[in-house]
PDB file of C-alpha atoms in Angstrom:
ATOM      1  CA  MET P   1     -22.331   1.709  14.260  1.00  0.00           C
ATOM      2  CA  ALA P   2     -19.418   2.058  11.856  1.00  0.00           C
ATOM      3  CA  ARG P   3     -19.953   5.801  11.653  1.00  0.00           C
ATOM      4  CA  ALA P   4     -20.026   6.124  15.451  1.00  0.00           C
ATOM      5  CA  GLU P   5     -16.731   4.206  15.591  1.00  0.00           C
ATOM      6  CA  ASN P   6     -15.251   6.495  12.926  1.00  0.00           C
ATOM      7  CA  LYS P   7     -15.963   9.557  15.087  1.00  0.00           C
ATOM      8  CA  THR P   8     -13.980   8.000  17.905  1.00  0.00           C
ATOM      9  CA  GLU P   9     -11.134   6.626  15.796  1.00  0.00           C
ATOM     10  CA  ALA P  10     -10.664   9.557  13.383  1.00  0.00           C
ATOM     11  CA  GLY P  11      -7.221  11.117  13.686  1.00  0.00           C
ATOM     12  CA  GLY P  12      -6.172  14.686  14.314  1.00  0.00           C
ATOM     13  CA  THR P  13      -5.918  15.573  10.628  1.00  0.00           C
ATOM     14  CA  ALA P  14      -9.473  14.364   9.966  1.00  0.00           C
ATOM     15  CA  HIS P  15     -10.803  16.510  12.815  1.00  0.00           C
ATOM     16  CA  LEU P  16      -8.789  19.531  11.637  1.00  0.00           C
ATOM     17  CA  VAL P  17     -10.065  19.131   8.069  1.00  0.00           C
ATOM     18  CA  ALA P  18     -13.621  18.821   9.373  1.00  0.00           C
ATOM     19  CA  ALA P  19     -13.346  21.968  11.484  1.00  0.00           C
ATOM     20  CA  LEU P  20     -11.730  23.988   8.688  1.00  0.00           C
ATOM     21  CA  ALA P  21     -14.260  22.857   6.102  1.00  0.00           C
ATOM     22  CA  LYS P  22     -17.180  23.747   8.369  1.00  0.00           C
ATOM     23  CA  ALA P  23     -15.685  27.149   9.274  1.00  0.00           C
ATOM     24  CA  LEU P  24     -14.963  28.045   5.643  1.00  0.00           C
ATOM     25  CA  ARG P  25     -18.386  26.816   4.516  1.00  0.00           C
ATOM     26  CA  GLU P  26     -20.116  28.985   7.102  1.00  0.00           C
ATOM     27  CA  GLN P  27     -17.830  31.917   6.302  1.00  0.00           C
ATOM     28  CA  GLN P  28     -18.996  31.736   2.689  1.00  0.00           C
ATOM     29  CA  GLY P  29     -22.638  31.447   3.757  1.00  0.00           C
ATOM     30  CA  LEU P  30     -23.093  27.958   2.312  1.00  0.00           C
ATOM     31  CA  THR P  31     -25.398  25.314   3.682  1.00  0.00           C
ATOM     32  CA  GLN P  32     -24.343  21.679   3.684  1.00  0.00           C
ATOM     33  CA  PRO P  33     -26.598  20.907   0.662  1.00  0.00           C
ATOM     34  CA  GLN P  34     -25.153  23.891  -1.214  1.00  0.00           C
ATOM     35  CA  LEU P  35     -21.580  22.850  -0.534  1.00  0.00           C
ATOM     36  CA  GLY P  36     -22.494  19.288  -1.476  1.00  0.00           C
ATOM     37  CA  ASP P  37     -23.779  20.513  -4.858  1.00  0.00           C
ATOM     38  CA  LYS P  38     -20.485  22.322  -5.491  1.00  0.00           C
ATOM     39  CA  LEU P  39     -18.409  19.294  -4.490  1.00  0.00           C
ATOM     40  CA  GLY P  40     -20.550  16.696  -6.222  1.00  0.00           C
ATOM     41  CA  TYR P  41     -21.535  15.037  -2.935  1.00  0.00           C
ATOM     42  CA  THR P  42     -24.761  14.743  -0.976  1.00  0.00           C
ATOM     43  CA  ALA P  43     -25.547  16.943   2.016  1.00  0.00           C
ATOM     44  CA  ALA P  44     -25.335  13.787   4.137  1.00  0.00           C
ATOM     45  CA  ALA P  45     -21.766  13.195   2.925  1.00  0.00           C
ATOM     46  CA  VAL P  46     -20.795  16.767   3.830  1.00  0.00           C
ATOM     47  CA  SER P  47     -22.372  16.342   7.266  1.00  0.00           C
ATOM     48  CA  ALA P  48     -20.545  13.048   7.779  1.00  0.00           C
ATOM     49  CA  MET P  49     -17.257  14.705   6.848  1.00  0.00           C
ATOM     50  CA  GLU P  50     -17.826  17.620   9.229  1.00  0.00           C
ATOM     51  CA  THR P  51     -18.602  15.284  12.137  1.00  0.00           C
ATOM     52  CA  CYS P  52     -15.868  12.755  11.218  1.00  0.00           C
ATOM     53  CA  ALA P  53     -18.533  10.068  10.906  1.00  0.00           C
ATOM     54  CA  GLN P  54     -16.956   9.533   7.487  1.00  0.00           C
ATOM     55  CA  PRO P  55     -13.695  11.510   7.165  1.00  0.00           C
ATOM     56  CA  ALA P  56     -12.944  13.187   3.860  1.00  0.00           C
ATOM     57  CA  SER P  57     -11.694  10.904   1.108  1.00  0.00           C
ATOM     58  CA  ASP P  58      -8.746  11.935  -1.035  1.00  0.00           C
ATOM     59  CA  GLN P  59     -11.146  12.894  -3.830  1.00  0.00           C
ATOM     60  CA  MET P  60     -13.228  15.036  -1.472  1.00  0.00           C
ATOM     61  CA  LEU P  61     -10.089  16.848  -0.290  1.00  0.00           C
ATOM     62  CA  VAL P  62      -9.295  17.734  -3.911  1.00  0.00           C
ATOM     63  CA  LYS P  63     -12.810  19.165  -4.322  1.00  0.00           C
ATOM     64  CA  LEU P  64     -12.639  21.025  -0.991  1.00  0.00           C
ATOM     65  CA  GLU P  65      -9.407  22.669  -2.110  1.00  0.00           C
ATOM     66  CA  GLU P  66     -11.076  23.805  -5.330  1.00  0.00           C
ATOM     67  CA  GLU P  67     -14.204  25.183  -3.665  1.00  0.00           C
ATOM     68  CA  LEU P  68     -13.062  26.366  -0.215  1.00  0.00           C
ATOM     69  CA  GLY P  69      -9.254  26.445  -0.265  1.00  0.00           C
ATOM     70  CA  GLY P  70      -8.970  30.012  -1.491  1.00  0.00           C
ATOM     71  CA  GLY P  71      -5.554  29.362  -2.975  1.00  0.00           C
ATOM     72  CA  LEU P  72      -3.993  28.612   0.427  1.00  0.00           C
ATOM     73  CA  GLY P  73      -3.512  24.900  -0.277  1.00  0.00           C
ATOM     74  CA  VAL P  74      -4.630  23.769   3.175  1.00  0.00           C
ATOM     75  CA  PHE P  75      -6.728  20.858   1.921  1.00  0.00           C
ATOM     76  CA  GLU P  76      -4.070  19.914  -0.626  1.00  0.00           C
ATOM     77  CA  LYS P  77      -1.458  19.758   2.145  1.00  0.00           C
ATOM     78  CA  ALA P  78      -3.834  17.689   4.272  1.00  0.00           C
ATOM     79  CA  ARG P  79      -4.012  14.903   1.657  1.00  0.00           C
ATOM     80  CA  LYS P  80      -0.681  13.357   2.685  1.00  0.00           C
ATOM     81  CA  TRP P  81      -1.572  13.306   6.366  1.00  0.00           C
ATOM     82  CA  MET P  82      -5.101  12.038   5.814  1.00  0.00           C
ATOM     83  CA  LEU P  83      -3.770   9.101   3.821  1.00  0.00           C
ATOM     84  CA  LEU P  84      -1.187   8.445   6.522  1.00  0.00           C
ATOM     85  CA  GLU P  85      -3.907   8.258   9.177  1.00  0.00           C
ATOM     86  CA  LYS P  86      -5.754   5.638   7.149  1.00  0.00           C
ATOM     87  CA  TYR P  87      -2.875   3.182   7.460  1.00  0.00           C
ATOM     88  CA  PRO P  88      -2.820   0.825  10.432  1.00  0.00           C
ATOM     89  CA  ALA P  89      -0.837   2.430  13.258  1.00  0.00           C
ATOM     90  CA  ARG P  90       1.926  -0.190  12.982  1.00  0.00           C
ATOM     91  CA  PHE P  91       2.599   0.812   9.362  1.00  0.00           C
ATOM     92  CA  ARG P  92       2.603   4.608   9.563  1.00  0.00           C
ATOM     93  CA  GLY P  93       6.242   5.106  10.510  1.00  0.00           C
ATOM     94  CA  PHE P  94       7.416   2.824   7.732  1.00  0.00           C
ATOM     95  CA  SER P  95       5.124   4.443   5.157  1.00  0.00           C
ATOM     96  CA  GLU P  96       6.762   7.832   5.708  1.00  0.00           C
ATOM     97  CA  LEU P  97      10.199   6.292   5.176  1.00  0.00           C
ATOM     98  CA  GLU P  98       8.980   4.394   2.108  1.00  0.00           C
ATOM     99  CA  ALA P  99       7.611   7.553   0.473  1.00  0.00           C
ATOM    100  CA  GLY P 100      11.068   9.115   0.344  1.00  0.00           C
ATOM    101  CA  ALA P 101      13.187   5.976   0.000  1.00  0.00           C
ATOM    102  CA  VAL P 102      16.054   5.679  -2.466  1.00  0.00           C
ATOM    103  CA  THR P 103      15.867   1.874  -2.589  1.00  0.00           C
ATOM    104  CA  ILE P 104      13.061  -0.524  -1.605  1.00  0.00           C
ATOM    105  CA  CYS P 105      13.792  -4.266  -1.545  1.00  0.00           C
ATOM    106  CA  SER P 106      10.972  -6.583  -0.478  1.00  0.00           C
ATOM    107  CA  TYR P 107      10.527 -10.314   0.007  1.00  0.00           C
ATOM    108  CA  GLU P 108       6.970 -11.630   0.378  1.00  0.00           C
ATOM    109  CA  ALA P 109       6.072 -15.198   1.277  1.00  0.00           C
ATOM    110  CA  LEU P 110       2.271 -15.008   1.706  1.00  0.00           C
ATOM    111  CA  VAL P 111       0.654 -12.323  -0.466  1.00  0.00           C
ATOM    112  CA  VAL P 112       1.619  -9.905  -3.232  1.00  0.00           C
ATOM    113  CA  ASP P 113       3.423  -6.933  -1.711  1.00  0.00           C
ATOM    114  CA  GLY P 114       1.020  -4.063  -0.964  1.00  0.00           C
ATOM    115  CA  LEU P 115       2.948  -1.662  -3.181  1.00  0.00           C
ATOM    116  CA  PHE P 116       2.183  -3.896  -6.186  1.00  0.00           C
ATOM    117  CA  GLN P 117      -1.426  -4.815  -5.404  1.00  0.00           C
ATOM    118  CA  THR P 118      -4.285  -4.020  -7.749  1.00  0.00           C
ATOM    119  CA  GLU P 119      -7.440  -2.431  -6.399  1.00  0.00           C
ATOM    120  CA  ASP P 120      -9.473  -5.653  -6.785  1.00  0.00           C
ATOM    121  CA  TYR P 121      -6.771  -7.817  -5.179  1.00  0.00           C
ATOM    122  CA  ALA P 122      -6.359  -5.391  -2.266  1.00  0.00           C
ATOM    123  CA  ARG P 123     -10.114  -5.193  -1.693  1.00  0.00           C
ATOM    124  CA  ALA P 124     -10.520  -8.986  -1.728  1.00  0.00           C
ATOM    125  CA  LEU P 125      -7.516  -9.473   0.559  1.00  0.00           C
ATOM    126  CA  ILE P 126      -8.535  -6.835   3.096  1.00  0.00           C
ATOM    127  CA  GLY P 127     -12.215  -7.762   2.970  1.00  0.00           C
ATOM    128  CA  GLY P 128     -11.467 -11.421   3.609  1.00  0.00           C
ATOM    129  CA  GLY P 129      -9.117 -10.878   6.542  1.00  0.00           C
ATOM    130  CA  HIS P 130      -9.678 -11.531  10.234  1.00  0.00           C
ATOM    131  CA  PRO P 131     -10.922  -9.846  12.268  1.00  0.00           C
ATOM    132  CA  PRO P 132     -13.322  -8.478   9.644  1.00  0.00           C
ATOM    133  CA  VAL P 133     -13.433  -4.737   9.044  1.00  0.00           C
ATOM    134  CA  SER P 134     -16.358  -2.521   8.110  1.00  0.00           C
ATOM    135  CA  GLU P 135     -16.963  -1.681   4.463  1.00  0.00           C
ATOM    136  CA  GLN P 136     -15.966   1.921   5.187  1.00  0.00           C
ATOM    137  CA  ARG P 137     -12.687   0.875   6.824  1.00  0.00           C
ATOM    138  CA  ARG P 138     -11.974  -1.565   4.000  1.00  0.00           C
ATOM    139  CA  GLU P 139     -12.319   1.210   1.417  1.00  0.00           C
ATOM    140  CA  GLU P 140     -10.072   3.521   3.450  1.00  0.00           C
ATOM    141  CA  LEU P 141      -7.371   0.852   3.587  1.00  0.00           C
ATOM    142  CA  VAL P 142      -7.695   0.138  -0.142  1.00  0.00           C
ATOM    143  CA  GLU P 143      -7.416   3.852  -0.938  1.00  0.00           C
ATOM    144  CA  ALA P 144      -4.335   4.240   1.247  1.00  0.00           C
ATOM    145  CA  ARG P 145      -2.697   1.144  -0.219  1.00  0.00           C
ATOM    146  CA  LEU P 146      -3.239   2.247  -3.814  1.00  0.00           C
ATOM    147  CA  ALA P 147      -1.831   5.683  -3.013  1.00  0.00           C
ATOM    148  CA  ARG P 148       1.530   4.026  -2.374  1.00  0.00           C
ATOM    149  CA  ARG P 149       1.809   3.260  -6.089  1.00  0.00           C
ATOM    150  CA  ALA P 150       2.755   6.902  -6.665  1.00  0.00           C
ATOM    151  CA  LEU P 151       6.264   5.698  -5.779  1.00  0.00           C
ATOM    152  CA  PHE P 152       6.565   4.036  -9.175  1.00  0.00           C
ATOM    153  CA  ASP P 153       6.399   7.386 -10.941  1.00  0.00           C
ATOM    154  CA  ARG P 154       8.179   9.537  -8.386  1.00  0.00           C
ATOM    155  CA  ASN P 155      10.977  11.766  -9.669  1.00  0.00           C
ATOM    156  CA  PRO P 156      13.685  10.796  -8.938  1.00  0.00           C
ATOM    157  CA  ALA P 157      12.432   7.231  -9.126  1.00  0.00           C
ATOM    158  CA  PRO P 158      13.513   4.804  -6.401  1.00  0.00           C
ATOM    159  CA  LEU P 159      15.022   1.424  -7.202  1.00  0.00           C
ATOM    160  CA  ILE P 160      12.344  -1.138  -6.340  1.00  0.00           C
ATOM    161  CA  GLU P 161      13.009  -4.866  -6.000  1.00  0.00           C
ATOM    162  CA  LEU P 162      10.405  -7.512  -5.192  1.00  0.00           C
ATOM    163  CA  ILE P 163      10.944 -11.214  -4.558  1.00  0.00           C
ATOM    164  CA  LEU P 164       7.786 -13.320  -4.395  1.00  0.00           C
ATOM    165  CA  GLU P 165       7.372 -16.934  -3.382  1.00  0.00           C
ATOM    166  CA  GLU P 166       5.891 -18.977  -6.223  1.00  0.00           C
ATOM    167  CA  SER P 167       3.024 -19.969  -3.909  1.00  0.00           C
ATOM    168  CA  VAL P 168       1.975 -16.286  -3.684  1.00  0.00           C
ATOM    169  CA  LEU P 169       1.341 -16.264  -7.422  1.00  0.00           C
ATOM    170  CA  ARG P 170      -0.806 -19.395  -7.197  1.00  0.00           C
ATOM    171  CA  ARG P 171      -3.006 -18.289  -4.265  1.00  0.00           C
ATOM    172  CA  PRO P 172      -6.102 -16.405  -5.496  1.00  0.00           C
ATOM    173  CA  PHE P 173      -8.041 -13.893  -3.431  1.00  0.00           C
ATOM    174  CA  GLY P 174     -11.634 -13.181  -4.391  1.00  0.00           C
ATOM    175  CA  SER P 175     -11.569 -15.058  -7.693  1.00  0.00           C
ATOM    176  CA  TRP P 176      -9.241 -16.364 -10.387  1.00  0.00           C
ATOM    177  CA  ASP P 177     -10.187 -13.370 -12.540  1.00  0.00           C
ATOM    178  CA  ILE P 178      -8.924 -11.046  -9.809  1.00  0.00           C
ATOM    179  CA  MET P 179      -5.737 -13.087  -9.572  1.00  0.00           C
ATOM    180  CA  ARG P 180      -5.181 -12.963 -13.327  1.00  0.00           C
ATOM    181  CA  GLY P 181      -5.606  -9.207 -13.200  1.00  0.00           C
ATOM    182  CA  GLN P 182      -3.025  -9.068 -10.418  1.00  0.00           C
ATOM    183  CA  LEU P 183      -0.580 -11.176 -12.424  1.00  0.00           C
ATOM    184  CA  ARG P 184      -1.000  -8.935 -15.471  1.00  0.00           C
ATOM    185  CA  SER P 185      -0.370  -5.884 -13.303  1.00  0.00           C
ATOM    186  CA  LEU P 186       2.801  -7.500 -11.955  1.00  0.00           C
ATOM    187  CA  ILE P 187       3.933  -8.105 -15.531  1.00  0.00           C
ATOM    188  CA  GLU P 188       3.449  -4.422 -16.358  1.00  0.00           C
ATOM    189  CA  ASP P 189       5.239  -3.264 -13.206  1.00  0.00           C
ATOM    190  CA  ALA P 190       8.112  -5.667 -13.796  1.00  0.00           C
ATOM    191  CA  GLN P 191       8.827  -3.956 -17.107  1.00  0.00           C
ATOM    192  CA  ARG P 192       9.402  -0.542 -15.541  1.00  0.00           C
ATOM    193  CA  GLU P 193      13.004   0.612 -15.750  1.00  0.00           C
ATOM    194  CA  ASN P 194      13.313   1.072 -11.976  1.00  0.00           C
ATOM    195  CA  VAL P 195      11.560  -2.179 -10.976  1.00  0.00           C
ATOM    196  CA  PHE P 196      12.887  -5.742 -10.700  1.00  0.00           C
ATOM    197  CA  VAL P 197      10.559  -8.639  -9.863  1.00  0.00           C
ATOM    198  CA  GLN P 198      11.858 -12.135  -9.077  1.00  0.00           C
ATOM    199  CA  VAL P 199      10.121 -15.395  -8.229  1.00  0.00           C
ATOM    200  CA  LEU P 200      11.435 -17.882  -5.674  1.00  0.00           C
ATOM    201  CA  PRO P 201      10.381 -21.346  -6.941  1.00  0.00           C
ATOM    202  CA  MET P 202       8.803 -23.804  -4.523  1.00  0.00           C
ATOM    203  CA  ASP P 203      11.433 -26.457  -5.237  1.00  0.00           C
ATOM    204  CA  ARG P 204      14.302 -24.475  -3.702  1.00  0.00           C
ATOM    205  CA  GLY P 205      13.995 -26.354  -0.422  1.00  0.00           C
ATOM    206  CA  LEU P 206      14.802 -29.598  -2.232  1.00  0.00           C
ATOM    207  CA  ARG P 207      18.364 -28.380  -2.712  1.00  0.00           C
ATOM    208  CA  GLY P 208      18.988 -28.321   1.021  1.00  0.00           C
ATOM    209  CA  THR P 209      19.253 -24.537   1.387  1.00  0.00           C
ATOM    210  CA  TYR P 210      16.331 -22.166   1.713  1.00  0.00           C
ATOM    211  CA  ALA P 211      16.786 -18.686   3.174  1.00  0.00           C
ATOM    212  CA  GLY P 212      13.154 -17.564   3.091  1.00  0.00           C
ATOM    213  CA  ASP P 213      11.806 -19.701   5.921  1.00  0.00           C
ATOM    214  CA  ARG P 214      11.481 -16.849   8.437  1.00  0.00           C
ATOM    215  CA  GLY P 215       8.955 -14.732   6.581  1.00  0.00           C
ATOM    216  CA  GLY P 216       8.844 -11.539   4.600  1.00  0.00           C
ATOM    217  CA  MET P 217      10.854  -8.370   5.022  1.00  0.00           C
ATOM    218  CA  HIS P 218      11.264  -4.913   3.510  1.00  0.00           C
ATOM    219  CA  LEU P 219      14.705  -3.307   3.290  1.00  0.00           C
ATOM    220  CA  LEU P 220      14.892   0.447   2.751  1.00  0.00           C
ATOM    221  CA  GLU P 221      17.625   2.903   1.990  1.00  0.00           C
ATOM    222  CA  THR P 222      16.192   6.213   3.178  1.00  0.00           C
ATOM    223  CA  SER P 223      16.609   9.613   1.551  1.00  0.00           C
ATOM    224  CA  ASP P 224      19.530  10.332   3.905  1.00  0.00           C
ATOM    225  CA  HIS P 225      21.073   6.932   3.054  1.00  0.00           C
ATOM    226  CA  GLN P 226      20.242   5.164   6.302  1.00  0.00           C
ATOM    227  CA  HIS P 227      19.321   1.479   6.073  1.00  0.00           C
ATOM    228  CA  VAL P 228      16.324   0.014   7.911  1.00  0.00           C
ATOM    229  CA  VAL P 229      14.282  -3.187   7.746  1.00  0.00           C
ATOM    230  CA  TYR P 230      10.530  -3.462   8.334  1.00  0.00           C
ATOM    231  CA  MET P 231       8.717  -6.716   9.116  1.00  0.00           C
ATOM    232  CA  GLU P 232       5.149  -7.611  10.095  1.00  0.00           C
ATOM    233  CA  ILE P 233       4.223 -10.578  12.277  1.00  0.00           C
ATOM    234  CA  GLU P 234       0.565 -11.161  13.222  1.00  0.00           C
ATOM    235  CA  ASP P 235      -0.403  -7.476  12.961  1.00  0.00           C
ATOM    236  CA  GLN P 236       2.713  -6.334  14.790  1.00  0.00           C
ATOM    237  CA  GLY P 237       5.109  -4.043  12.935  1.00  0.00           C
ATOM    238  CA  ILE P 238       8.835  -4.233  13.643  1.00  0.00           C
ATOM    239  CA  LEU P 239      11.201  -1.524  12.400  1.00  0.00           C
ATOM    240  CA  VAL P 240      14.870  -2.507  12.697  1.00  0.00           C
ATOM    241  CA  SER P 241      17.514   0.222  12.529  1.00  0.00           C
ATOM    242  CA  ASP P 242      20.447  -1.266  14.468  1.00  0.00           C
ATOM    243  CA  PRO P 243      23.249  -1.523  11.853  1.00  0.00           C
ATOM    244  CA  ALA P 244      24.366  -5.015  12.925  1.00  0.00           C
ATOM    245  CA  GLU P 245      20.821  -6.419  12.789  1.00  0.00           C
ATOM    246  CA  VAL P 246      20.086  -4.673   9.497  1.00  0.00           C
ATOM    247  CA  SER P 247      23.287  -6.133   8.044  1.00  0.00           C
ATOM    248  CA  GLN P 248      22.329  -9.668   9.069  1.00  0.00           C
ATOM    249  CA  LEU P 249      18.872  -9.312   7.525  1.00  0.00           C
ATOM    250  CA  ALA P 250      20.361  -7.793   4.371  1.00  0.00           C
ATOM    251  CA  HIS P 251      22.636 -10.828   4.025  1.00  0.00           C
ATOM    252  CA  ARG P 252      19.617 -13.122   4.391  1.00  0.00           C
ATOM    253  CA  TYR P 253      17.767 -11.115   1.733  1.00  0.00           C
ATOM    254  CA  ALA P 254      20.773 -11.401  -0.585  1.00  0.00           C
ATOM    255  CA  ARG P 255      20.695 -15.186  -0.147  1.00  0.00           C
ATOM    256  CA  ILE P 256      16.981 -15.263  -0.975  1.00  0.00           C
ATOM    257  CA  ARG P 257      17.606 -13.179  -4.087  1.00  0.00           C
ATOM    258  CA  ALA P 258      20.423 -15.500  -5.171  1.00  0.00           C
ATOM    259  CA  GLN P 259      18.052 -18.493  -4.923  1.00  0.00           C
ATOM    260  CA  ALA P 260      15.315 -16.801  -6.971  1.00  0.00           C
ATOM    261  CA  LEU P 261      14.833 -16.874 -10.725  1.00  0.00           C
ATOM    262  CA  SER P 262      16.398 -13.994 -12.646  1.00  0.00           C
ATOM    263  CA  PRO P 263      14.129 -11.032 -13.487  1.00  0.00           C
ATOM    264  CA  ASP P 264      13.773 -12.217 -17.103  1.00  0.00           C
ATOM    265  CA  GLU P 265      13.046 -15.803 -16.053  1.00  0.00           C
ATOM    266  CA  SER P 266      10.591 -14.535 -13.447  1.00  0.00           C
ATOM    267  CA  LEU P 267       8.749 -12.369 -15.963  1.00  0.00           C
ATOM    268  CA  ALA P 268       8.367 -15.345 -18.300  1.00  0.00           C
ATOM    269  CA  PHE P 269       7.156 -17.476 -15.367  1.00  0.00           C
ATOM    270  CA  ILE P 270       4.480 -14.918 -14.377  1.00  0.00           C
ATOM    271  CA  GLU P 271       3.398 -14.569 -17.995  1.00  0.00           C
ATOM    272  CA  ARG P 272       2.869 -18.337 -18.197  1.00  0.00           C
ATOM    273  CA  LEU P 273       0.773 -18.315 -15.022  1.00  0.00           C
ATOM    274  CA  ALA P 274      -1.309 -15.382 -16.251  1.00  0.00           C
ATOM    275  CA  GLY P 275      -2.083 -17.295 -19.431  1.00  0.00           C
ATOM    276  CA  GLU P 276      -3.267 -20.471 -17.713  1.00  0.00           C
ATOM    277  CA  GLU P 277      -6.966 -21.257 -17.949  1.00  0.00           C
ATOM    278  CA  ARG P 278      -8.846 -21.568 -14.645  1.00  0.00           C
TER     279      ARG P 278
END
């Protein structure tokens, strides 16, 4: 059933890749089993790719470029667009902006920001969501989410800020071992020169002021120095570009950041949590 759904839901890039791969395979006189042997996949996997029952993974695209690309780079160029199609529709516009952003400032109140998620954390989070998704769709979403981490090493590197509610760091998904792995990954990311991670303690509301009560947000400065804000509410994506609205949200974010622990204090806090026995 999942494969029948994939044929219907596969995007234009997946269908184009499938058609090109089949045409080039036949042009070279290769059967599906023969191409599979060259790629390191089964004949069934090649067939599924050519019918979009299971669109090409990023790894398969790399292999297709090596075996069928002929130096043209068509499958290499398709990698970006295939990953983009694997994101939920609400997120695709933002993901393109994020990939070229100069500055990314995020506040998360429920889960670790997707850009910082480990593979195990992402898989447990996506697999445990509602409505449930197929195993194939879960793996596509995990692959697309992990691909975002290329931002950390992009040249020139963007400035990346993340503010997390303390409760996010105490809520495990899958198991405590998975959560400890996620905390250790956050510690490593927080020590990158272009990354700043801060924790907003749960006791901030006791002081009478708490700016984070309206949920998470992502503020971007784009490559052409425009400022936008992206928010998600119950699977609905909202991209705000009106300067007055962006300014108001930026002021709220600044207040949240002012109420959070400093980056050094936050790093020490996460290190303590990662060391706790469960």
